[in-house]
PDB file of N, CA and C in Angstrom:
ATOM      1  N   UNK A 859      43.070  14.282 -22.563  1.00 39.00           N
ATOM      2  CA  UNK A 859      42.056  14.454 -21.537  1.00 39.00           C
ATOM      3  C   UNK A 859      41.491  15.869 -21.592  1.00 39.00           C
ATOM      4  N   UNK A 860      40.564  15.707 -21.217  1.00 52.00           N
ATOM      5  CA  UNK A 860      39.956  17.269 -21.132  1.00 52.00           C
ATOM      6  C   UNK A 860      40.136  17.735 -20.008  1.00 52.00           C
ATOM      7  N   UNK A 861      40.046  19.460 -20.321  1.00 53.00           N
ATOM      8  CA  UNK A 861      40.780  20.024 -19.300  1.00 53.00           C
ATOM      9  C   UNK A 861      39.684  20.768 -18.541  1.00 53.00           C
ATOM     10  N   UNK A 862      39.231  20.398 -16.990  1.00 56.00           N
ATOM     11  CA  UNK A 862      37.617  21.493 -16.485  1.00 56.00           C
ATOM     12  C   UNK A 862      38.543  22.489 -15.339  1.00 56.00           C
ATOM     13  N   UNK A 863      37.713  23.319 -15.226  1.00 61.00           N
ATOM     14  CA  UNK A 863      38.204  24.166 -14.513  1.00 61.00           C
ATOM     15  C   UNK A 863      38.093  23.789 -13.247  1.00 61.00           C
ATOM     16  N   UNK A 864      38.383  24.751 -12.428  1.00 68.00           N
ATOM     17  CA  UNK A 864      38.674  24.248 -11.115  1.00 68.00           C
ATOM     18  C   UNK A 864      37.602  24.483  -9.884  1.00 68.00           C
ATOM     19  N   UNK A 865      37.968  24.093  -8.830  1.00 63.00           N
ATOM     20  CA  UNK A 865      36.409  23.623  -7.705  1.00 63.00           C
ATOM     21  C   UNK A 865      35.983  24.333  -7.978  1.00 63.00           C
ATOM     22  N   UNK A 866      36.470  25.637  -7.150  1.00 73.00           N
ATOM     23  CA  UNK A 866      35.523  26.929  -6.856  1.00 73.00           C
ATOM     24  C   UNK A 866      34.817  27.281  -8.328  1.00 73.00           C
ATOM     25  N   UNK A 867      35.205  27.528  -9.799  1.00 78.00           N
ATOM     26  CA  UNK A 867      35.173  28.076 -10.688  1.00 78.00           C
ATOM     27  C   UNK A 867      33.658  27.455 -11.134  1.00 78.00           C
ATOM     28  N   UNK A 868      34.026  26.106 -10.958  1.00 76.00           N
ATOM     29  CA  UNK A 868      32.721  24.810 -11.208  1.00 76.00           C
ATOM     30  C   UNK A 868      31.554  25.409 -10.504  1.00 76.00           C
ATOM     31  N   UNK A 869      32.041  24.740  -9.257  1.00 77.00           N
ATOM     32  CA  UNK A 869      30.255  25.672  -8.065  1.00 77.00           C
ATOM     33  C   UNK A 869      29.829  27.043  -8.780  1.00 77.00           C
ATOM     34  N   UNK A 870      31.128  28.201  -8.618  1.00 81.00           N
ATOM     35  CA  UNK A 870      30.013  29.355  -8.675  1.00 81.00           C
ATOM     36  C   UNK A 870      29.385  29.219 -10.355  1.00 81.00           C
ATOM     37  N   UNK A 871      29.577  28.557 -11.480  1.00 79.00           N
ATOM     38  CA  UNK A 871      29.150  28.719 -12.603  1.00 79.00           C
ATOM     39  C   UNK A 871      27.340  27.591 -12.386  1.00 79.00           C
ATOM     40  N   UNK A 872      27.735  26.769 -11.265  1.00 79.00           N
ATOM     41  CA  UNK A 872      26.256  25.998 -11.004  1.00 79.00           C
ATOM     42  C   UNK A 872      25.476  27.037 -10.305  1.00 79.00           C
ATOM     43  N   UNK A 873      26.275  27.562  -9.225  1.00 85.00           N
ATOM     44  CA  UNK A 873      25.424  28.661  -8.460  1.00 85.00           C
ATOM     45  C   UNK A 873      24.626  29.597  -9.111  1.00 85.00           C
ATOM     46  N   UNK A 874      25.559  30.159  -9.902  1.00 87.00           N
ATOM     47  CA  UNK A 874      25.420  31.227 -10.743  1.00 87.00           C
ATOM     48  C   UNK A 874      23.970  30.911 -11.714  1.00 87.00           C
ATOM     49  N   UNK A 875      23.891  29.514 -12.421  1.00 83.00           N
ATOM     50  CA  UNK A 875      22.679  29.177 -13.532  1.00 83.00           C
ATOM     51  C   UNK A 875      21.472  28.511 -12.512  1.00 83.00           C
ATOM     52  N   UNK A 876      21.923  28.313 -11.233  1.00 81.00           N
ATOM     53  CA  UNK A 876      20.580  28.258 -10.434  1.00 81.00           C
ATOM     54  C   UNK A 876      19.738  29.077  -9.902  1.00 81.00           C
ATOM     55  N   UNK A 877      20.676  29.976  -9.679  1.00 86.00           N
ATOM     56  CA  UNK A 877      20.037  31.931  -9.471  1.00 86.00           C
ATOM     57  C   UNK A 877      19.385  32.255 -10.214  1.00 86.00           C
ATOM     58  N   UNK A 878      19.789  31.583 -11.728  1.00 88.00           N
ATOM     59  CA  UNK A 878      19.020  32.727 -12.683  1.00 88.00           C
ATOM     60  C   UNK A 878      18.113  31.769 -12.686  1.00 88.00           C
ATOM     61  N   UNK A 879      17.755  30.683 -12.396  1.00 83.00           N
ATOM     62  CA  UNK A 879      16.683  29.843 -12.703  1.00 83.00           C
ATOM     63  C   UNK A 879      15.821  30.315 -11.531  1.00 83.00           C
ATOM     64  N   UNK A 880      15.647  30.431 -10.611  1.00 82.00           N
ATOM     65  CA  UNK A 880      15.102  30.794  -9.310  1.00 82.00           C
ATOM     66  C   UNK A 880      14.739  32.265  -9.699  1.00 82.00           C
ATOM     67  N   UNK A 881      15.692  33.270 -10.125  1.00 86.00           N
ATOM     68  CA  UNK A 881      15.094  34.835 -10.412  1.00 86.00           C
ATOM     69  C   UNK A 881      13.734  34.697 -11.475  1.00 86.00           C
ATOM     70  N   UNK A 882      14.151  33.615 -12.833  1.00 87.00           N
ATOM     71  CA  UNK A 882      12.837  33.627 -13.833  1.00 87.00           C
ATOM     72  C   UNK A 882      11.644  33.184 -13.149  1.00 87.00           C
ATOM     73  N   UNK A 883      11.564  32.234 -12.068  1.00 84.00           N
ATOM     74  CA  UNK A 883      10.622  31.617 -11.585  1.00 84.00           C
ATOM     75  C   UNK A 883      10.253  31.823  -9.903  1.00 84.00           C
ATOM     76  N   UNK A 884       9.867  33.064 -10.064  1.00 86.00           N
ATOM     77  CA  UNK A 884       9.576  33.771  -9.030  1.00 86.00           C
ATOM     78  C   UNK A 884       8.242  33.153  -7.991  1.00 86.00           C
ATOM     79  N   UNK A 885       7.625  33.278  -9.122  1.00 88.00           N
ATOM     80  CA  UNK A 885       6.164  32.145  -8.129  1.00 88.00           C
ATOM     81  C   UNK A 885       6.855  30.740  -7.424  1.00 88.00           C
ATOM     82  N   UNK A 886       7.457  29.878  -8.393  1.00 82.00           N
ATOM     83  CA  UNK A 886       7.659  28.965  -7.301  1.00 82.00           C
ATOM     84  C   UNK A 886       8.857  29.106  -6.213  1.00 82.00           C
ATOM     85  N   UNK A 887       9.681  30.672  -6.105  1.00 84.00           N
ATOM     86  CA  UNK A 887      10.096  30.686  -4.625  1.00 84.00           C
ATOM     87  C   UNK A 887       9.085  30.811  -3.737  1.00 84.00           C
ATOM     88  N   UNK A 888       7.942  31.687  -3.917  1.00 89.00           N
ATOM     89  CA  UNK A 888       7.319  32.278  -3.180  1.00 89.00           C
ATOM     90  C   UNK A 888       6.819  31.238  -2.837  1.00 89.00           C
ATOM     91  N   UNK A 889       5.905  29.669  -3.764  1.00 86.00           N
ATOM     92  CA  UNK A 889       5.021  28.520  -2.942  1.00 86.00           C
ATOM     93  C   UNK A 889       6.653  27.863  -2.254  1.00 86.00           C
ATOM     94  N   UNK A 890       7.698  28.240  -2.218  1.00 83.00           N
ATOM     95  CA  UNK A 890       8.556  27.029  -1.694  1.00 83.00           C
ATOM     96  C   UNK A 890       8.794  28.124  -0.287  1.00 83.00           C
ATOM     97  N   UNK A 891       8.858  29.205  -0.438  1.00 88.00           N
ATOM     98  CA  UNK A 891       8.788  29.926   0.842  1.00 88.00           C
ATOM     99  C   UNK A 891       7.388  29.603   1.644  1.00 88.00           C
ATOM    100  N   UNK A 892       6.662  29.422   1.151  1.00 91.00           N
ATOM    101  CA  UNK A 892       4.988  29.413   1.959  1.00 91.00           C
ATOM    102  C   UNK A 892       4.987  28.240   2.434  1.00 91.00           C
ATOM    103  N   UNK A 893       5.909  26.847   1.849  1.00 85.00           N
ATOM    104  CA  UNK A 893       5.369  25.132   2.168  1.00 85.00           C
ATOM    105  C   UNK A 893       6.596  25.412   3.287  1.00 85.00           C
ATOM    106  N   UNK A 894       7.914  25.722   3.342  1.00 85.00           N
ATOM    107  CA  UNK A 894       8.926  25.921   4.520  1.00 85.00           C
ATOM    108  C   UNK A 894       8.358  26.668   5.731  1.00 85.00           C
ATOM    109  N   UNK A 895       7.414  28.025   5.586  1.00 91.00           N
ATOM    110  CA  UNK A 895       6.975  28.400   6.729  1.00 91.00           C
ATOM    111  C   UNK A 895       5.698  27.665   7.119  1.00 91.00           C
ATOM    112  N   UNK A 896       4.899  27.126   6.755  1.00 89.00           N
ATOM    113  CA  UNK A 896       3.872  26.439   7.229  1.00 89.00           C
ATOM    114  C   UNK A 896       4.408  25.071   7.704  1.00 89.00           C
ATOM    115  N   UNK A 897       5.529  24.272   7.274  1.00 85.00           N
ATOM    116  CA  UNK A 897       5.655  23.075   7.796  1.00 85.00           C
ATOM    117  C   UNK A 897       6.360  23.328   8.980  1.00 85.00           C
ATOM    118  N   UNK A 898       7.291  24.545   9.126  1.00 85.00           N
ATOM    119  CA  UNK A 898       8.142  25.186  10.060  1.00 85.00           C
ATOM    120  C   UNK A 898       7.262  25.313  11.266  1.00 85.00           C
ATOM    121  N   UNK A 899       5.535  26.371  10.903  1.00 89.00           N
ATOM    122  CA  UNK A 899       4.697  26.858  12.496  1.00 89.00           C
ATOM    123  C   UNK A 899       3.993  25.054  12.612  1.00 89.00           C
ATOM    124  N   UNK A 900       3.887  24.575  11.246  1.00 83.00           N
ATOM    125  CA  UNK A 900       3.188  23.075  12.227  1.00 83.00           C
ATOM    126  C   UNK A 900       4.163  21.828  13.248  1.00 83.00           C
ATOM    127  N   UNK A 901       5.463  22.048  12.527  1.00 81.00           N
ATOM    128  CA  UNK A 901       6.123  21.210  13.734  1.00 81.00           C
ATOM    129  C   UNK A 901       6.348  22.165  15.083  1.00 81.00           C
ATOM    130  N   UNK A 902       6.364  23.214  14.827  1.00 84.00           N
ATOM    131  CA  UNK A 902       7.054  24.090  15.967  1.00 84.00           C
ATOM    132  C   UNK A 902       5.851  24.141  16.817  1.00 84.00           C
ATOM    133  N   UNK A 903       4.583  24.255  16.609  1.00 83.00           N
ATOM    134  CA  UNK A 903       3.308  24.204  17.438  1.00 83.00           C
ATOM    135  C   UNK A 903       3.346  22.618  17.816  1.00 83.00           C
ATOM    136  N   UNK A 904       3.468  21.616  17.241  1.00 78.00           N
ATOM    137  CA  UNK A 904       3.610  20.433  17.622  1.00 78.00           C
ATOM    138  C   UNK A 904       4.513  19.886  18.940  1.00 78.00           C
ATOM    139  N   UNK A 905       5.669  20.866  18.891  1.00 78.00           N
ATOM    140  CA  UNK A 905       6.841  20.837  19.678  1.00 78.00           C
ATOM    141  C   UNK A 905       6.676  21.686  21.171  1.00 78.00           C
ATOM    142  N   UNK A 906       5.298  22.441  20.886  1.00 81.00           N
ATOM    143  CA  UNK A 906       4.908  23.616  21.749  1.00 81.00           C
ATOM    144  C   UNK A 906       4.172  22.403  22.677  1.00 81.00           C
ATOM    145  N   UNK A 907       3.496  21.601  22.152  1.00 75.00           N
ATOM    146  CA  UNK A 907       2.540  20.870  23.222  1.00 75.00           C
ATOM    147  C   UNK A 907       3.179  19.832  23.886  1.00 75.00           C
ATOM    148  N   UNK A 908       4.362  19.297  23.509  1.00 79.00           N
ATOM    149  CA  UNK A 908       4.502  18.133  24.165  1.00 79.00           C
ATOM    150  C   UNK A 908       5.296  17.913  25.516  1.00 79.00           C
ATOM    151  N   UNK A 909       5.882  19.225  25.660  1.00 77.00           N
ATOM    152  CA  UNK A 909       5.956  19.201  27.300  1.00 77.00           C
ATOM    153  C   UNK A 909       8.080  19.352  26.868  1.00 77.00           C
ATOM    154  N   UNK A 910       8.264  19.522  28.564  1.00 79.00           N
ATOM    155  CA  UNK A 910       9.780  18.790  28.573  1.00 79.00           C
ATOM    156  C   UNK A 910      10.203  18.558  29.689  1.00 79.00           C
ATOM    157  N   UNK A 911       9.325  17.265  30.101  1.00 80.00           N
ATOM    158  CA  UNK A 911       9.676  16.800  30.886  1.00 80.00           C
ATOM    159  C   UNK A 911       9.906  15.396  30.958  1.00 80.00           C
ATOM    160  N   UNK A 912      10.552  14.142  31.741  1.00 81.00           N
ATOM    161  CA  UNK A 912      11.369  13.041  31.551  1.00 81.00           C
ATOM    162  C   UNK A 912      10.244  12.000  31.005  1.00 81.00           C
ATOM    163  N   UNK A 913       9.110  12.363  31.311  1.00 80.00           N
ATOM    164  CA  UNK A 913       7.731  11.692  30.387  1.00 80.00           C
ATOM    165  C   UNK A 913       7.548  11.804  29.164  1.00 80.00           C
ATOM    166  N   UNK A 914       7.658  12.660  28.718  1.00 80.00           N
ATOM    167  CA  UNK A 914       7.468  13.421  27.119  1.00 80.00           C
ATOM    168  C   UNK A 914       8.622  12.815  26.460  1.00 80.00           C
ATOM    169  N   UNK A 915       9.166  12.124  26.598  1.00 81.00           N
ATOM    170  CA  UNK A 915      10.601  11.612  25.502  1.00 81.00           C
ATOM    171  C   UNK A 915       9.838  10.820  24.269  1.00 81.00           C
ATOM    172  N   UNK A 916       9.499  10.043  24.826  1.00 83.00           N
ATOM    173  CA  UNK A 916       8.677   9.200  23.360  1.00 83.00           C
ATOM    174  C   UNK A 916       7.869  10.319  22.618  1.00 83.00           C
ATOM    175  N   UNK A 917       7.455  10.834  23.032  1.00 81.00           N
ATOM    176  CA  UNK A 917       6.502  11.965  21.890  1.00 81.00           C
ATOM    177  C   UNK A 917       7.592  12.779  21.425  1.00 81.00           C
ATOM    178  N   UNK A 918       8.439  13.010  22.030  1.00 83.00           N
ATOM    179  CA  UNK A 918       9.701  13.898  21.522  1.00 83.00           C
ATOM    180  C   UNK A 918      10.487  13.476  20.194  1.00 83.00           C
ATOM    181  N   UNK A 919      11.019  12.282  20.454  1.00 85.00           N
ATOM    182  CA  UNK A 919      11.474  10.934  19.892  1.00 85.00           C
ATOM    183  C   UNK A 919      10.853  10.586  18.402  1.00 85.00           C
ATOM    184  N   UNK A 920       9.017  10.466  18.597  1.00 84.00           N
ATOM    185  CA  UNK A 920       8.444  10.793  17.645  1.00 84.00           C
ATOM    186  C   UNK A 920       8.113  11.770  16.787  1.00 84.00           C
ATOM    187  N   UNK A 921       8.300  12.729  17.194  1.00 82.00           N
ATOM    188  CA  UNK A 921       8.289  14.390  16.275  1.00 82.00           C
ATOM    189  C   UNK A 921       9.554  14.352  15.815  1.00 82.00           C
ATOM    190  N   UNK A 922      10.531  13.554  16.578  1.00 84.00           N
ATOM    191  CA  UNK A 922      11.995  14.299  15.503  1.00 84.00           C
ATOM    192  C   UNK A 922      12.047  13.086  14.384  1.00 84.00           C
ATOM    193  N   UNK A 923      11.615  12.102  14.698  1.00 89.00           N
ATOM    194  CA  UNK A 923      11.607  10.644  13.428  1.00 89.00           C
ATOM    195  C   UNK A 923      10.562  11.663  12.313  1.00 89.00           C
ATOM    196  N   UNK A 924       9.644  12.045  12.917  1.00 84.00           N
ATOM    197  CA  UNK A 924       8.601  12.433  11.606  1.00 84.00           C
ATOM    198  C   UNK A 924       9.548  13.504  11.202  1.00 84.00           C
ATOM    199  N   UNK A 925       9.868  14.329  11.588  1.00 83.00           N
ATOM    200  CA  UNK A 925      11.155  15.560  11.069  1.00 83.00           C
ATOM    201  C   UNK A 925      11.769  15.330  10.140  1.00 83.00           C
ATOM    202  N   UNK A 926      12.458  14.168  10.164  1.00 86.00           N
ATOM    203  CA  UNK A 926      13.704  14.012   9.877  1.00 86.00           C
ATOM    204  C   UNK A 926      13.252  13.164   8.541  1.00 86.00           C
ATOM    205  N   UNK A 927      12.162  12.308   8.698  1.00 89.00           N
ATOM    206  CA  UNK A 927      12.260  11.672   7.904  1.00 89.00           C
ATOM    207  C   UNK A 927      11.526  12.189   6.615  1.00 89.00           C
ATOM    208  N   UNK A 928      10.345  13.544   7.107  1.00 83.00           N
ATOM    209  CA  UNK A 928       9.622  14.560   6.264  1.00 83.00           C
ATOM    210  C   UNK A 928      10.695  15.349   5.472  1.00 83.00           C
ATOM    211  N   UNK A 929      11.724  15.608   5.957  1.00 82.00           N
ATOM    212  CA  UNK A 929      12.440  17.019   5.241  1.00 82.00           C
ATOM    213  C   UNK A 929      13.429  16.052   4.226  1.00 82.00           C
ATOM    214  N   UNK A 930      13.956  14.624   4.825  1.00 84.00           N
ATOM    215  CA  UNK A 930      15.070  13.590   3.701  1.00 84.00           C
ATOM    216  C   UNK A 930      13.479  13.498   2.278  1.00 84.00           C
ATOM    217  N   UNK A 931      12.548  13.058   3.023  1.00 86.00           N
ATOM    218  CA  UNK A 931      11.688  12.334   1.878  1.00 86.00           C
ATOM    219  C   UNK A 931      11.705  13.846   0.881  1.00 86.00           C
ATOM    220  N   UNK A 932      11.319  14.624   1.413  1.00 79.00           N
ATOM    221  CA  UNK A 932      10.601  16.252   0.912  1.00 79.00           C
ATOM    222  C   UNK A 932      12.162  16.823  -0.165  1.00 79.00           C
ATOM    223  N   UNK A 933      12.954  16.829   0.631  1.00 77.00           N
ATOM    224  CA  UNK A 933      14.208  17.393  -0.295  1.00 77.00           C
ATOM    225  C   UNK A 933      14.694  16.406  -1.553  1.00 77.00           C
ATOM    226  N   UNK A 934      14.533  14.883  -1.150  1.00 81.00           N
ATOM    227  CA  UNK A 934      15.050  13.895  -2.545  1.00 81.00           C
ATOM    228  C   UNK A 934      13.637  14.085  -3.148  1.00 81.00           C
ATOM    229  N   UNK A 935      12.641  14.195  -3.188  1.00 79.00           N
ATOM    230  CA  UNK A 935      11.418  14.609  -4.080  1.00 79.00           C
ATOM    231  C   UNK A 935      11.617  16.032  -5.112  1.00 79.00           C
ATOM    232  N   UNK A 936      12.396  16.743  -4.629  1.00 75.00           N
ATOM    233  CA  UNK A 936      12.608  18.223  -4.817  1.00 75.00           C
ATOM    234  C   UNK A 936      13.777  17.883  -6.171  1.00 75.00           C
ATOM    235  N   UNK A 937      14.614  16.916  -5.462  1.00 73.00           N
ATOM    236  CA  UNK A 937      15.972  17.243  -6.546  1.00 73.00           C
ATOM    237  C   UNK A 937      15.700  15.544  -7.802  1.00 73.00           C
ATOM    238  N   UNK A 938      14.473  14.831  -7.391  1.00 75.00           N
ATOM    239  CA  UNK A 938      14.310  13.474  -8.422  1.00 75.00           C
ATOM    240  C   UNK A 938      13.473  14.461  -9.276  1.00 75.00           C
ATOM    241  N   UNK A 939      12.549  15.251  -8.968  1.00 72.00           N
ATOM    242  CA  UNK A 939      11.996  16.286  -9.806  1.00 72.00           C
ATOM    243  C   UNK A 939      12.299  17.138 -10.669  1.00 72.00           C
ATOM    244  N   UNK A 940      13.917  17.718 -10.229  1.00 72.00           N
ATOM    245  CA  UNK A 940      14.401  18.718 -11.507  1.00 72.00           C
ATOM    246  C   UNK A 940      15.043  18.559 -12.074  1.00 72.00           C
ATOM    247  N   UNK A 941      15.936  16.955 -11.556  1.00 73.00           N
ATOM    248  CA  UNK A 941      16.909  16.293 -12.570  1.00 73.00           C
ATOM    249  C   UNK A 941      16.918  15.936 -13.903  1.00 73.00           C
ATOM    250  N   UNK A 942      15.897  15.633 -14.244  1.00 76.00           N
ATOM    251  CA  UNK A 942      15.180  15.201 -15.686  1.00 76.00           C
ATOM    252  C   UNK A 942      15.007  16.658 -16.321  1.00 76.00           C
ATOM    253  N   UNK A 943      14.284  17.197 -15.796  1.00 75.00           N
ATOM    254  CA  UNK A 943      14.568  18.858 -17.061  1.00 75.00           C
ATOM    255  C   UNK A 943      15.705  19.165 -16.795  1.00 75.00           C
ATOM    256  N   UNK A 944      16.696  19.039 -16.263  1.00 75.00           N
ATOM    257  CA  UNK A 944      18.532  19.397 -16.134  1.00 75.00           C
ATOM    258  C   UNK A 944      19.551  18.460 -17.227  1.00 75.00           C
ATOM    259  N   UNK A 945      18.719  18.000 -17.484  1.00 78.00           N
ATOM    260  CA  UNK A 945      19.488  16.644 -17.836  1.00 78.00           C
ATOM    261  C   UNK A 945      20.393  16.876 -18.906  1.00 78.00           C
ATOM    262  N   UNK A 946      19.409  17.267 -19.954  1.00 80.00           N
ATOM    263  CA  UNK A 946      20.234  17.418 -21.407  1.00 80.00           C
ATOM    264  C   UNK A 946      21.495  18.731 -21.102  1.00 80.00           C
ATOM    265  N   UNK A 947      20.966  19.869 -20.639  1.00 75.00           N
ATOM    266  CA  UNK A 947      21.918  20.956 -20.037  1.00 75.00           C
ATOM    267  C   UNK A 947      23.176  20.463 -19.170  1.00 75.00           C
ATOM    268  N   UNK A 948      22.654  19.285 -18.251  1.00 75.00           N
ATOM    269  CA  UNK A 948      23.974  18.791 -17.624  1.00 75.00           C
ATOM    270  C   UNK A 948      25.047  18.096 -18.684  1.00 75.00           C
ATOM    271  N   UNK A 949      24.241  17.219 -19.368  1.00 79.00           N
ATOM    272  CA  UNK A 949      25.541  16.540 -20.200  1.00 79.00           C
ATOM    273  C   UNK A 949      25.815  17.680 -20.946  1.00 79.00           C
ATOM    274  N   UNK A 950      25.353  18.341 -21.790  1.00 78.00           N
ATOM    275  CA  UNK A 950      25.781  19.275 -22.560  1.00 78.00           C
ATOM    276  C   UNK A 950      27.016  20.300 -22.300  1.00 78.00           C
ATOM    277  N   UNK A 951      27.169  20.772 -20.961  1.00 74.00           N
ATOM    278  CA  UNK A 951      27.621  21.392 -20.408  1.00 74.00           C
ATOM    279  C   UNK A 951      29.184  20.399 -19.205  1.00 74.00           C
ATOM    280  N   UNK A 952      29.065  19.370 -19.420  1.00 73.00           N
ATOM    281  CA  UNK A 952      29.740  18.394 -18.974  1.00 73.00           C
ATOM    282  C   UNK A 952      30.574  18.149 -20.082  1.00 73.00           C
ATOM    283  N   UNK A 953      30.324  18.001 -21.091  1.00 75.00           N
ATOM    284  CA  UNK A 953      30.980  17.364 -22.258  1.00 75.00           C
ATOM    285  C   UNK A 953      31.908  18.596 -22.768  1.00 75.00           C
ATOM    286  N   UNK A 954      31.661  20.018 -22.672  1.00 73.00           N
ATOM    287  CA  UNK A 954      31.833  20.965 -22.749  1.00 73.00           C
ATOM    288  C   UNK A 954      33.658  21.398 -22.070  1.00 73.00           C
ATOM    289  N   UNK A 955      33.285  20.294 -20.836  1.00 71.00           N
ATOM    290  CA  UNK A 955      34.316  20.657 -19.961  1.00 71.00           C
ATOM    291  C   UNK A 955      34.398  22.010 -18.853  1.00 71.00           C
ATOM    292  N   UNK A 956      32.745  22.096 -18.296  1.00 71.00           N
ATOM    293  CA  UNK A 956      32.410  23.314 -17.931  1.00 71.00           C
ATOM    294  C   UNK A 956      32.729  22.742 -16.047  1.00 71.00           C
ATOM    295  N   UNK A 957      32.300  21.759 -15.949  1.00 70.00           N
ATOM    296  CA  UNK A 957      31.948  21.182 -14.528  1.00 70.00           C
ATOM    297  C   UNK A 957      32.283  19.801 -14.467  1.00 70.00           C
ATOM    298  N   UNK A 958      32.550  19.253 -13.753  1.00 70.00           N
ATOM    299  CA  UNK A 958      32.342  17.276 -13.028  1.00 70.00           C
ATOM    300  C   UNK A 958      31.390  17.167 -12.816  1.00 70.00           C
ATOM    301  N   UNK A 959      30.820  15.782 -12.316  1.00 68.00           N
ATOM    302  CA  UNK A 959      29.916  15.906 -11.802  1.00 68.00           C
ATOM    303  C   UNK A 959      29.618  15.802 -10.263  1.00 68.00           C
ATOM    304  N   UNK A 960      30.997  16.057 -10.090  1.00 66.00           N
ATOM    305  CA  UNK A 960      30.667  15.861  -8.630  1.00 66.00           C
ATOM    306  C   UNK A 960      30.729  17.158  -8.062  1.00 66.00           C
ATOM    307  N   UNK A 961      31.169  18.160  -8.989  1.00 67.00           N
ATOM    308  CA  UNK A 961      30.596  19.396  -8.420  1.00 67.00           C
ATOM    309  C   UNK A 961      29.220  19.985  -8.473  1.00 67.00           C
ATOM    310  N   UNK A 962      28.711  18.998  -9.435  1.00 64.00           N
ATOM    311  CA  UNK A 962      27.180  19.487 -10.037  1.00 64.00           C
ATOM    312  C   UNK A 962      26.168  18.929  -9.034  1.00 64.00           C
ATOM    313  N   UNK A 963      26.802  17.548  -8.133  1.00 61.00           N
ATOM    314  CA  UNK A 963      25.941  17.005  -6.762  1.00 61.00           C
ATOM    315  C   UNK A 963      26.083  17.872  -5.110  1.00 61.00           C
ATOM    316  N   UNK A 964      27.196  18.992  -5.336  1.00 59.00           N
ATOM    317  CA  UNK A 964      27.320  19.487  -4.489  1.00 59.00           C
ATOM    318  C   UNK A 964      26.014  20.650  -3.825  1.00 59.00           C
TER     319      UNK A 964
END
């Protein structure tokens, strides 16, 4: 059997090659910082109008369904997107005996 190293050792070596992927590609922190603060002032202004009082529940109700269901759809879009250029690096690095993969979903 092959022998992988252990939890912690796994994460920080994913941590570690996602940093450097994020340091080379500086522009797209900056548009992923700009789409988090703009979706951030449009629900939060959204949340500004609807009151809080025992009337306002259904509109309440409805801003957190659109929430919730914007940031699940928005984040599995994010990670079906970079899986495929990861791909060959993941097995490669799997086969290696570097990581599991269930540290690599963490």
């Amino acid at each position: 059997t092959r022998e992988f190293l252990r939890g912690t050792s796994q994460f920080s070596v994913l941590f570690r090659r996602k940093m450097l992927k994020i340091w080379r590609k500086r522009e797209l922190l900056q548009i992923q910082a700009a789409q988090t603060t703009l979706m951030g002032l449009l629900v939060g202004c959204t949340f500004l109008l609807v009151g809080d009082t025992q009337e306002s529940i259904d509109k309440r109700q409805s801003l957190m369904f659109f929430c919730v269901i914007n940031q699940g759809v928005f984040s599995a879009l994010m990670v079906v997107n970079s899986f495929p250029q990861e791909r060959a690096l993941s097995l490669r690095e799997r086969a290696a005996g570097t990581y599991t993969a269930s540290a690599y979903f963490l």
